Short mmCIF file of C-alpha atoms in Angstrom, two decimals:
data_model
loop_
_atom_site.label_atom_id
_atom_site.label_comp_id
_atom_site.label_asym_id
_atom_site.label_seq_id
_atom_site.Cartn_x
_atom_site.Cartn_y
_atom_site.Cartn_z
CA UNK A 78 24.95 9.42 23.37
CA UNK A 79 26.31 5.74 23.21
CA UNK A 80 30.02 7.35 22.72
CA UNK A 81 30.12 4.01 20.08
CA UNK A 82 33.10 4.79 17.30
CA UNK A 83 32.00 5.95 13.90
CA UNK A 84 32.67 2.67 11.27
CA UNK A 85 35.00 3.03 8.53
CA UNK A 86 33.78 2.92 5.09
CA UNK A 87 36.02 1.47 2.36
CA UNK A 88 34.99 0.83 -1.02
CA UNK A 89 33.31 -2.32 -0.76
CA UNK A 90 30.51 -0.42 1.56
CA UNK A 91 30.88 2.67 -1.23
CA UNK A 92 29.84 0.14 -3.79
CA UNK A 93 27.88 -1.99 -1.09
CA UNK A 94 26.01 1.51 -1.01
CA UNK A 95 25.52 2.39 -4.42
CA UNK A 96 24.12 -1.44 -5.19
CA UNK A 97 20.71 -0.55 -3.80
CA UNK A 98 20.51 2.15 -6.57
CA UNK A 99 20.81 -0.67 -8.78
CA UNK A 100 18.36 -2.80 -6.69
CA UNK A 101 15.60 0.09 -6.21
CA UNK A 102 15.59 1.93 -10.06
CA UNK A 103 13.60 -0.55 -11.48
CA UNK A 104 10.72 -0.15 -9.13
CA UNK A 105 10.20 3.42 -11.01
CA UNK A 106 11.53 2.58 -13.92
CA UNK A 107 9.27 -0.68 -14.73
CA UNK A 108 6.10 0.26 -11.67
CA UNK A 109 6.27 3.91 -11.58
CA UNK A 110 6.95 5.68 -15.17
CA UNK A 111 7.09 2.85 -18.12
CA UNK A 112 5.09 -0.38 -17.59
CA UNK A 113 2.71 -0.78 -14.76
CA UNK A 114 1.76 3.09 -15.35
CA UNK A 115 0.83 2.47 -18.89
CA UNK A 116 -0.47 -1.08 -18.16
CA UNK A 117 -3.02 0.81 -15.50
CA UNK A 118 -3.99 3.42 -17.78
CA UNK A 119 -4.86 1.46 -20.84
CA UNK A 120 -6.37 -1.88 -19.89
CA UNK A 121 -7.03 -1.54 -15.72
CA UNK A 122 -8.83 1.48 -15.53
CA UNK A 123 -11.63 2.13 -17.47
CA UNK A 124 -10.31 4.51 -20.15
CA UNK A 125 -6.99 6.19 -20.75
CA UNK A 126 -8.15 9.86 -19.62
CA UNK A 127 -10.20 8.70 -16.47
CA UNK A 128 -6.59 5.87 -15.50
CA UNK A 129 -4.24 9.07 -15.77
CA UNK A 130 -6.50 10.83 -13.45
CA UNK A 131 -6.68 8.23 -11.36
CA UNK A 132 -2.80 7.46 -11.54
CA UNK A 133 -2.17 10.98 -10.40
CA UNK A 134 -4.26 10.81 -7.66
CA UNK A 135 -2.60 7.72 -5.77
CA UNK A 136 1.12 9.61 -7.08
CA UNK A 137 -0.45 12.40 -4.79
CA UNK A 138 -1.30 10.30 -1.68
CA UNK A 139 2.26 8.99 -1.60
CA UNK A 140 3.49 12.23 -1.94
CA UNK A 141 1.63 13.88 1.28
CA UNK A 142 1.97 10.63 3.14
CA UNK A 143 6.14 10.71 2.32
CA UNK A 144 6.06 14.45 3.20
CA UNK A 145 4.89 14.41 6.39
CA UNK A 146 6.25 11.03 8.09
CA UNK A 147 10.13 11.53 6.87
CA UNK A 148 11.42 14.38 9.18
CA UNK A 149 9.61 12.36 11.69
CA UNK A 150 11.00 8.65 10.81
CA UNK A 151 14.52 10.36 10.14
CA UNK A 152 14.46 12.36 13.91
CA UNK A 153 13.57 9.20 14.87
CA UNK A 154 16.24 7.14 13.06
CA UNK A 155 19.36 9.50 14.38
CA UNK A 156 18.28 9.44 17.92
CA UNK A 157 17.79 5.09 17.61
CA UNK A 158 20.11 3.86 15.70
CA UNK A 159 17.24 2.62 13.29
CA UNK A 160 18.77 3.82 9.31
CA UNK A 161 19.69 0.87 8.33
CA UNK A 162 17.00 -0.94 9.63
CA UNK A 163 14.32 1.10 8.08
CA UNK A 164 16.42 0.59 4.73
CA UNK A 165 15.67 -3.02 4.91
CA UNK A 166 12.05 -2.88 6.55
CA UNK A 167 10.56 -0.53 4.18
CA UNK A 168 12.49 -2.18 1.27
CA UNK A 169 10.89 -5.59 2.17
CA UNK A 170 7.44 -3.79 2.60
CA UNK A 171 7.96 -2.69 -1.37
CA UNK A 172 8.77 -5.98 -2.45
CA UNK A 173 5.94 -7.91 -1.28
CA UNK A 174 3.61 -4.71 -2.29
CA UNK A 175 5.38 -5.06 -5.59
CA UNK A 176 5.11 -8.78 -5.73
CA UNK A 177 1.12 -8.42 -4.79
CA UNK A 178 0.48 -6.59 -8.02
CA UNK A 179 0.98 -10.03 -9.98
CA UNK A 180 -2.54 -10.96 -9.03
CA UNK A 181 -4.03 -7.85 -9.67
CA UNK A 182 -6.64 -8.49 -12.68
CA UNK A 183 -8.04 -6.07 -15.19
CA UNK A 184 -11.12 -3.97 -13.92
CA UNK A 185 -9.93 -4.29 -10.12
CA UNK A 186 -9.04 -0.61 -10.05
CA UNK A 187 -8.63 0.00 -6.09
CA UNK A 188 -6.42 -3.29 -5.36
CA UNK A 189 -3.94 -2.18 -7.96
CA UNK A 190 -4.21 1.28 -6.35
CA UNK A 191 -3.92 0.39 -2.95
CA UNK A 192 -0.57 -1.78 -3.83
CA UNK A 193 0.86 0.76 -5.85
CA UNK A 194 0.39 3.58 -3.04
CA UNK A 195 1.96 1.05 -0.13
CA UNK A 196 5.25 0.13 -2.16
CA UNK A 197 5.59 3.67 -3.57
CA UNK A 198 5.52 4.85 -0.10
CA UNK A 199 7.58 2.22 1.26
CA UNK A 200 9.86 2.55 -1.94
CA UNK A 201 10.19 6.65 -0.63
CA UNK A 202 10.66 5.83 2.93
CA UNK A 203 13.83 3.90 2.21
CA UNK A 204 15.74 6.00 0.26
CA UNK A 205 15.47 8.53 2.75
CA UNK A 206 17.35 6.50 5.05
CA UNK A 207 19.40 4.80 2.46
CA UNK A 208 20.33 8.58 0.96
CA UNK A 209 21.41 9.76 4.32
CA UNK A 210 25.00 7.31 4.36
CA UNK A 211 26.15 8.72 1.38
CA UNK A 212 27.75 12.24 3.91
CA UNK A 213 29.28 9.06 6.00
CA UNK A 214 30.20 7.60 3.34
CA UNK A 215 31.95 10.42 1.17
CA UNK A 216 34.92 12.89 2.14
CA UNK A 217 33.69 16.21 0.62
CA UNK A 218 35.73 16.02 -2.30
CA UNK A 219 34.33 13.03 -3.62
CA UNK A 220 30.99 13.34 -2.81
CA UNK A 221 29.42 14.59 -6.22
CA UNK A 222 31.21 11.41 -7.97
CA UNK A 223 29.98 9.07 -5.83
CA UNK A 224 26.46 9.87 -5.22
CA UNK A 225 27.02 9.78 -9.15
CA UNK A 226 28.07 5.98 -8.97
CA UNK A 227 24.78 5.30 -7.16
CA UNK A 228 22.27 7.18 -10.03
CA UNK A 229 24.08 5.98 -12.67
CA UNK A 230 24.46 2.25 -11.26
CA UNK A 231 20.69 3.31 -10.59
CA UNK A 232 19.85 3.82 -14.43
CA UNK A 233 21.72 0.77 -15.11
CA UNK A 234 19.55 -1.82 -13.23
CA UNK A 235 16.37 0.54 -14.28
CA UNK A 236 17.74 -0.22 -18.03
CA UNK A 237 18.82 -4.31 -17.70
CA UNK A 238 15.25 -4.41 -16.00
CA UNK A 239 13.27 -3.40 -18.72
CA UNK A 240 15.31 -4.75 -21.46
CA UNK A 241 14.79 -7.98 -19.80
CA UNK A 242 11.38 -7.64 -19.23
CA UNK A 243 11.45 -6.70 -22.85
CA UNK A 244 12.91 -9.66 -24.47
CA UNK A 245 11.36 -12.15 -22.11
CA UNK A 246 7.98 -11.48 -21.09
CA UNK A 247 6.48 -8.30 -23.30
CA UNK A 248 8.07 -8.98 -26.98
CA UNK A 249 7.72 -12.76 -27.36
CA UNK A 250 4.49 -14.23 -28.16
CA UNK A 251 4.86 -16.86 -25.67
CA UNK A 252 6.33 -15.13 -22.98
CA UNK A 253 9.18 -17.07 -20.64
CA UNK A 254 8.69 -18.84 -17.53
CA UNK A 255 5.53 -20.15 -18.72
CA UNK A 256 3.97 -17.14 -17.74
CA UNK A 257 0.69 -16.68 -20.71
CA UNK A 258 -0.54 -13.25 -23.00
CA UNK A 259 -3.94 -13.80 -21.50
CA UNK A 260 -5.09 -11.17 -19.30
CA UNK A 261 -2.09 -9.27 -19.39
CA UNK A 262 -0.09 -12.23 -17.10
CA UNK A 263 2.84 -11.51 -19.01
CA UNK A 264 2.96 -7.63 -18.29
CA UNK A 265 1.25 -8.16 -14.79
CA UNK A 266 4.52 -10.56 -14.37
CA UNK A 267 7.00 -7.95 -14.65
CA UNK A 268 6.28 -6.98 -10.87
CA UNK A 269 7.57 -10.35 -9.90
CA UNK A 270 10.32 -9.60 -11.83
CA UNK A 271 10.77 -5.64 -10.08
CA UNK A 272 10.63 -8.01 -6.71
CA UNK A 273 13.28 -10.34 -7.03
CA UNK A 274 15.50 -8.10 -8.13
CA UNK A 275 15.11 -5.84 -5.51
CA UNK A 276 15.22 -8.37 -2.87
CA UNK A 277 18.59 -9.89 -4.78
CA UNK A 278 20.32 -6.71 -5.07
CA UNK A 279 19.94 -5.14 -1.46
CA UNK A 280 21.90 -8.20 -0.22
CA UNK A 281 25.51 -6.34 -0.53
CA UNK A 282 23.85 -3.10 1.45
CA UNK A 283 22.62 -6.08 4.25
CA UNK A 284 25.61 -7.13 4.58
CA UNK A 285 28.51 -4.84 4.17
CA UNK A 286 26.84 -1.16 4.49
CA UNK A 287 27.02 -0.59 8.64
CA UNK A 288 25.49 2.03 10.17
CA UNK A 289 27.07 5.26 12.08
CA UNK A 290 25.52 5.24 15.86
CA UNK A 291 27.73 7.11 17.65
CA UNK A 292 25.26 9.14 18.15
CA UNK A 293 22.40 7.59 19.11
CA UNK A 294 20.13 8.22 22.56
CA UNK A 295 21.83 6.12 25.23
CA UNK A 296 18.75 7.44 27.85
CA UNK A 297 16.50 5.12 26.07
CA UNK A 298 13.87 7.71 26.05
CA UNK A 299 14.09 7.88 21.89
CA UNK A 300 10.39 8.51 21.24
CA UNK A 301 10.77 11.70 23.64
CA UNK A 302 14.22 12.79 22.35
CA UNK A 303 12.66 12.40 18.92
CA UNK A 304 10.36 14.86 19.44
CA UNK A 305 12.52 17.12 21.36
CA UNK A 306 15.08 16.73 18.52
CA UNK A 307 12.23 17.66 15.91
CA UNK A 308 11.60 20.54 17.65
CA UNK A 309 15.34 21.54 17.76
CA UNK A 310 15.91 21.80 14.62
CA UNK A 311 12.53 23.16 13.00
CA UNK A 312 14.38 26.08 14.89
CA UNK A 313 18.17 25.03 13.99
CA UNK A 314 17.56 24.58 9.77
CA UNK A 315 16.27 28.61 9.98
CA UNK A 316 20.01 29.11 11.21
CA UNK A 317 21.14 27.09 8.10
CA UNK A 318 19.98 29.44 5.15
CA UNK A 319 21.33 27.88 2.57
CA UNK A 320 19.77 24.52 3.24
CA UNK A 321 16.39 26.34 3.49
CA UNK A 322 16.76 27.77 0.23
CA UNK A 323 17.67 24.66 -1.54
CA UNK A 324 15.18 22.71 0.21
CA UNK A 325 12.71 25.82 -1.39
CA UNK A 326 13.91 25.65 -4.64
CA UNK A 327 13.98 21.90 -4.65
CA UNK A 328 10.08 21.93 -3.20
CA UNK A 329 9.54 23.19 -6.96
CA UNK A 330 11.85 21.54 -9.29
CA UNK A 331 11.40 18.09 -8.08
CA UNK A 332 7.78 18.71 -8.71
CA UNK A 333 8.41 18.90 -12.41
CA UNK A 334 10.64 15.14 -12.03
CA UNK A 335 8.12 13.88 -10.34
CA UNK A 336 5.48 14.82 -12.91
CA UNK A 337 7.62 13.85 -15.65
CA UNK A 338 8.33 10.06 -14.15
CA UNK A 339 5.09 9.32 -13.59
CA UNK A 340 3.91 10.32 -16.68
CA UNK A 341 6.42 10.04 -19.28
CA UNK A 342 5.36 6.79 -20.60
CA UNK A 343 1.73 7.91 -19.97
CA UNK A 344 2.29 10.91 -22.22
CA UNK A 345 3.86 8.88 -25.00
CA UNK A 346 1.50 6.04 -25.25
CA UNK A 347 -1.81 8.58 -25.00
CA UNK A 348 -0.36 11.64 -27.51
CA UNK A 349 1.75 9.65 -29.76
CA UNK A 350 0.31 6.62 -30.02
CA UNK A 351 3.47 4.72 -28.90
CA UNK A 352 3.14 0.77 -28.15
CA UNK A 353 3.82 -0.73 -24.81
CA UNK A 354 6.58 -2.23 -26.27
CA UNK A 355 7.63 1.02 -28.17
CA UNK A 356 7.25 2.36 -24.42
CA UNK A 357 9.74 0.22 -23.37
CA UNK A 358 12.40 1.00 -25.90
CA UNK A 359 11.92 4.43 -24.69
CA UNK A 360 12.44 3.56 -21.61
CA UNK A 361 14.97 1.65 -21.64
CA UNK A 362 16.84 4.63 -24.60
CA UNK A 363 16.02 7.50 -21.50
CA UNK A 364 18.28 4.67 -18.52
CA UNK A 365 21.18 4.71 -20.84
CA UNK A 366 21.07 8.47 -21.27
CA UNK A 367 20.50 8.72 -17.93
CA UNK A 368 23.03 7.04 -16.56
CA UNK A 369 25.62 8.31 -18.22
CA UNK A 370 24.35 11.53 -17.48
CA UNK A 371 24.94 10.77 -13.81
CA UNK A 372 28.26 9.33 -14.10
CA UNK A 373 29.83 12.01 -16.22
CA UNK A 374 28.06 14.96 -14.98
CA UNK A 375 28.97 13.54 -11.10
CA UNK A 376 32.73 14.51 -11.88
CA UNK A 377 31.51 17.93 -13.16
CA UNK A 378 29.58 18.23 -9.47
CA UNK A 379 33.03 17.93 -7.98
CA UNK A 380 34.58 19.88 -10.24
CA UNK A 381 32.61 22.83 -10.20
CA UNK A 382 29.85 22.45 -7.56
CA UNK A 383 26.85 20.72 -6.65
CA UNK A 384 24.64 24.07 -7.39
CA UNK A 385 25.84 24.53 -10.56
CA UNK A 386 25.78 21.21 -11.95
CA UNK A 387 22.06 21.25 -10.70
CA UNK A 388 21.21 24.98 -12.58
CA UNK A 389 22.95 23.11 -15.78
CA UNK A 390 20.56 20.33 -15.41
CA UNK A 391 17.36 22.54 -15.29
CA UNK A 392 18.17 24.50 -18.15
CA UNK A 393 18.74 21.06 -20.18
CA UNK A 394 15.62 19.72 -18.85
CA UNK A 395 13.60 22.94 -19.25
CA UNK A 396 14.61 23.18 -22.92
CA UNK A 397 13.81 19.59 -23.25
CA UNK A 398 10.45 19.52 -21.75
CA UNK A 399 9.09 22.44 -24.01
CA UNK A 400 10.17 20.42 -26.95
CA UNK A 401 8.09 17.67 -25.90
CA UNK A 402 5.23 20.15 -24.99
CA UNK A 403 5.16 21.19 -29.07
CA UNK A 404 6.64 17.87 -30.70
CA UNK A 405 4.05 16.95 -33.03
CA UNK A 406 6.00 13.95 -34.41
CA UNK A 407 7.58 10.47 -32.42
CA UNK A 408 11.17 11.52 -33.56
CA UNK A 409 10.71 15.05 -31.71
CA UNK A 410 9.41 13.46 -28.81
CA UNK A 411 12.53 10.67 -29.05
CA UNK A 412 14.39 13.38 -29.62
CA UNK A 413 12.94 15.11 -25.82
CA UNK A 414 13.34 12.30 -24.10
CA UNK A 415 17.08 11.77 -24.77
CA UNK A 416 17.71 15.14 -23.73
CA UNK A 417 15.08 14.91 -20.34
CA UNK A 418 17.55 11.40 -19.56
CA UNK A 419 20.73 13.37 -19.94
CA UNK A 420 20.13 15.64 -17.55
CA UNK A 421 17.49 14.02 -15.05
CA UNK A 422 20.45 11.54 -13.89
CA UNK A 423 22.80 14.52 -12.91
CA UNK A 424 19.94 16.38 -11.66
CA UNK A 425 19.27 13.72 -8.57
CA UNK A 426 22.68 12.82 -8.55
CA UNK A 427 23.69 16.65 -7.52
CA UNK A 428 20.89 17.73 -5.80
CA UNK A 429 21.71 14.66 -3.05
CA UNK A 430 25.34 15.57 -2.99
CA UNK A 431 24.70 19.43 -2.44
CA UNK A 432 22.28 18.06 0.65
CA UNK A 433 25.28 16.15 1.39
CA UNK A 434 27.27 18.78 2.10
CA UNK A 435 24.86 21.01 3.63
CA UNK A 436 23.72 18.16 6.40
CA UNK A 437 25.50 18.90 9.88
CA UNK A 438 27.06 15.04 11.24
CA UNK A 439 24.83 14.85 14.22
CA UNK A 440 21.15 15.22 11.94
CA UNK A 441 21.89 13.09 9.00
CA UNK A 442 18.62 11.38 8.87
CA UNK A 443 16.43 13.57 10.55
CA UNK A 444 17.70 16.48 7.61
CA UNK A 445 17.76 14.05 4.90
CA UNK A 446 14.13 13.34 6.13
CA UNK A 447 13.64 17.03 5.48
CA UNK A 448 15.45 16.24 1.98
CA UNK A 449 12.44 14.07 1.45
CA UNK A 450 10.29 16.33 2.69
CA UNK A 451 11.10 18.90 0.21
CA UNK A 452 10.60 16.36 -2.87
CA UNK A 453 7.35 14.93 -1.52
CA UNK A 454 5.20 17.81 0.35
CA UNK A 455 4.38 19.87 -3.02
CA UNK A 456 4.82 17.15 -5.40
CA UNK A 457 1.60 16.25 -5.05
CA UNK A 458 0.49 20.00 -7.46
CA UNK A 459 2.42 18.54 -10.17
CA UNK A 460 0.43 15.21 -11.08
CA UNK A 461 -2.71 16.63 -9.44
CA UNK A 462 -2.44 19.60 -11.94
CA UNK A 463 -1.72 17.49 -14.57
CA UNK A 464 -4.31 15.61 -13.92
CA UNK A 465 -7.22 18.24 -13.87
CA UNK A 466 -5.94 20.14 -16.78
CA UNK A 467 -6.07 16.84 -18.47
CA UNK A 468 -9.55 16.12 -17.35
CA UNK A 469 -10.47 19.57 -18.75
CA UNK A 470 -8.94 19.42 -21.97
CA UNK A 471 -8.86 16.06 -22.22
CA UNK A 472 -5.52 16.34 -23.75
CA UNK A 473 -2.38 15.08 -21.84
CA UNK A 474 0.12 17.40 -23.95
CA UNK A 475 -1.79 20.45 -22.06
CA UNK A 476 -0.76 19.09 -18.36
CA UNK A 477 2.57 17.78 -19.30
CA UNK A 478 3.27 21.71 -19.66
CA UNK A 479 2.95 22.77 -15.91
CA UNK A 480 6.45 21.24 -15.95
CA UNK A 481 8.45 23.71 -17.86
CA UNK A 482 7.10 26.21 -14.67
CA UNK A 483 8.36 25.06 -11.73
CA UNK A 484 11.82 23.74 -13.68
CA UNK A 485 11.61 28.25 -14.39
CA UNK A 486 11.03 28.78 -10.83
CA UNK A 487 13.01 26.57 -9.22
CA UNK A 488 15.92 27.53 -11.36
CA UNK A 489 14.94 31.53 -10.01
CA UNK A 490 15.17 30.40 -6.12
CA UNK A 491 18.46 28.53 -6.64
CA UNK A 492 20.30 31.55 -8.28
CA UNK A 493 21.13 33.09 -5.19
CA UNK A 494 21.92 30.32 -2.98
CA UNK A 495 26.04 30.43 -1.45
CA UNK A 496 27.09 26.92 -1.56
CA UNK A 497 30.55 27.35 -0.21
CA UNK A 498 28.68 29.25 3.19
CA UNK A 499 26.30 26.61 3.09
CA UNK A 500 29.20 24.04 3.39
CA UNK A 501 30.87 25.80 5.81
CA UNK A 502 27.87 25.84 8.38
CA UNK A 503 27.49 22.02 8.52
CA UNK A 504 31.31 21.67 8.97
CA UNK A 505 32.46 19.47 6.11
CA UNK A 506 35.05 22.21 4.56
CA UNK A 507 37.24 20.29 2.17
#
């Protein structure tokens, strides 16, 4: 090891930190879930059914590709030195991706898809490395409220993103910017928009987040020490129960997220007839919700745990999801969706701190790669169910409900999981 000091982290890195949230949320919130989904579905692809189908299917590539690179990139990461730089080289990677869509006309089907799978990937790969400060950054007693800061901060930029590109490029009839209506320029703008921000708001993490390398290689063999370490602790996170189960429970739940993000807006333009604009406003309705979610709900995480503020969630978003399964009217499905924002925030927001408290000081990375891992390596049966029961029924309402199963399930794994052992193992005790 280099035997460097660890850096001390005062509240300008905290909120430094919790910035790119803000920067990052409107990637998914404007690319991912609410306007470049829809946008895809109805006018790129061909027809709604076959542009879902299609949607799932790049949703899955980015999944397996995320899933099996992160425990790599993270051993990689602890044993270099390289978080922070992978924070900002995959983040630029997203922006130009991002930026690319712009050009993409309607009918070119594989160009948009090929963007949208590099800077979702890209998008993944950095928040790997960006979620793994937050144990450096947090004592233990804080660290539910202030991974909280960073989703709700998160739902925040997610919500001034879309009400912006709301009221200046979708609602007007001549857009801003001198951007036009005609071939979708103005929507297709909103990327450029999703870039700059992104790009703008990582600037405080640049330049006042620094990065923990006390323990990187000093050999300068980090490609062989990466694999050795890999190997370590395929072995080592057996020893660490707790974080297996978790990791188990959250290889199902997080499927159902996923599913629901990338198809919300999807499912309420296709079943209810909802505008793009009316898409928006729903967005924008599920960020505030959201958010606050997050921000309230991470005091409750320190209050009363990380695993039981994330069972909490799952019931909320269980009973929510089934409602929007049988809503047959706009104000049932308005109705959903409030309740889905509510408790997706605190969902994220605990399961991150829990894996916070379960990661041992010397594998940050490399086990919040495994963090990713467990989001990304099944998530690809949500949207690819989705999207073959929707090919068979040809009704979206029919997929959407493979979500209200693994919410069940992963809510059945998490039961007995001992979060006070599992804290004790990695050695951050209050």
């Amino acid at each position: 090891m280099t035997g460097l000091s660890k850096p001390v982290y005062g509240p300008r890195a905290i909120w430094s930190w919790a910035i790119y949230d803000f920067a990052n949320s409107p990637f998914t919130t404007l690319v991912v879930t609410f306007v470049y989904a829809t946008y895809f579905t109805q006018v790129i692809a061909p027809d709604p059914v076959t542009g879902t189908v299609l949607w799932s299917r790049a949703v899955t590539i980015t999944a397996l590709v995320v899933a099996i690179c992160s425990p790599i990139l993270g051993a990689l990461a602890d044993r270099g030195g390289y978080r922070k730089t992978f924070v900002l080289f995959f983040t630029l990677v997203c922006v130009l991706a991002t930026a690319g869509l712009y050009s993409v006309l309607p009918g070119q089907i594989a160009a948009a898809l090929i963007l949208v799978v590099i800077a979702n990937i890209a998008y993944e790969f950095g928040t790997v490395f960006y979620n793994a400060f937050l144990p450096d950054l947090a004592p233990p007693e804080r660290v539910g409220r202030i991974s909280g800061y960073g989703w709700g901060l998160g739902y925040l930029g997610g919500l001034l993103a879309l009400t912006l590109a709301l009221l200046t490029l979708i609602q007007p009839e001549t857009p801003w910017f001198g951007f036009s209506t005609e071939t979708g320029e103005n929507i297709r703008a909103t990327n450029l928009l999703v870039a700059i921000w992104f790009l703008i708001f990582t600037l405080p993490f640049l330049f006042w987040v620094h990065e923990d390398k006390s323990m990187v290689s000093s050999s300068g063999r980090v490609f062989k020490e990466t694999i050795t370490q890999l190997r370590t602790t395929f072995v080592k996170i057996r020893r660490f129960k707790e974080v297996t189960r978790f990791l188990v429970a959250r290889f199902v739940y997080n499927n159902g997220l996923v599913t629901v993000f990338a198809f919300g807006g999807i499912y309420a333009a296709e079943s209810f007839g909802f505008t793009l604009q009316e898409v928006l406003i729903f967005g924008i309705v599920l960020n505030v919700a959201a958010g606050l979610g997050a921000l309230v709900m991470g005091y409750l995480d320190d209050s009363i745990g990380g695993k039981r503020t994330v069972m909490l969630s799952l019931i909320g978003l269980t009973v929510a999801t089934l409602l929007a399964v049988v809503a047959t009217t706009k104000l049932w499905l308005w109705v959903a969706g409030i309740v889905i924002g509510i408790f997706s925030g605190p969902n994220q927001s605990a399961s991150r701190s829990l894996m916070a408290r379960f990661v041992p000081s010397e594998s940050e990375n490399e086990f919040f790669g495994f963090f990713a891992f467990s989001g990304k390596f099944t998530a690809f049966l949500g949207p690819i169910l989705l999207g073959l029961l929707t090919q068979w029924t040809g009704s979206l309402r029919w997929g959407i409900s493979v979500v209200l199963v693994m919410f069940v399930v992963g809510m059945l794994i998490l039961i007995p999981l001992d979060e006070e052992n599992g804290t004790a193992r990695a050695g951050r005790n209050r």
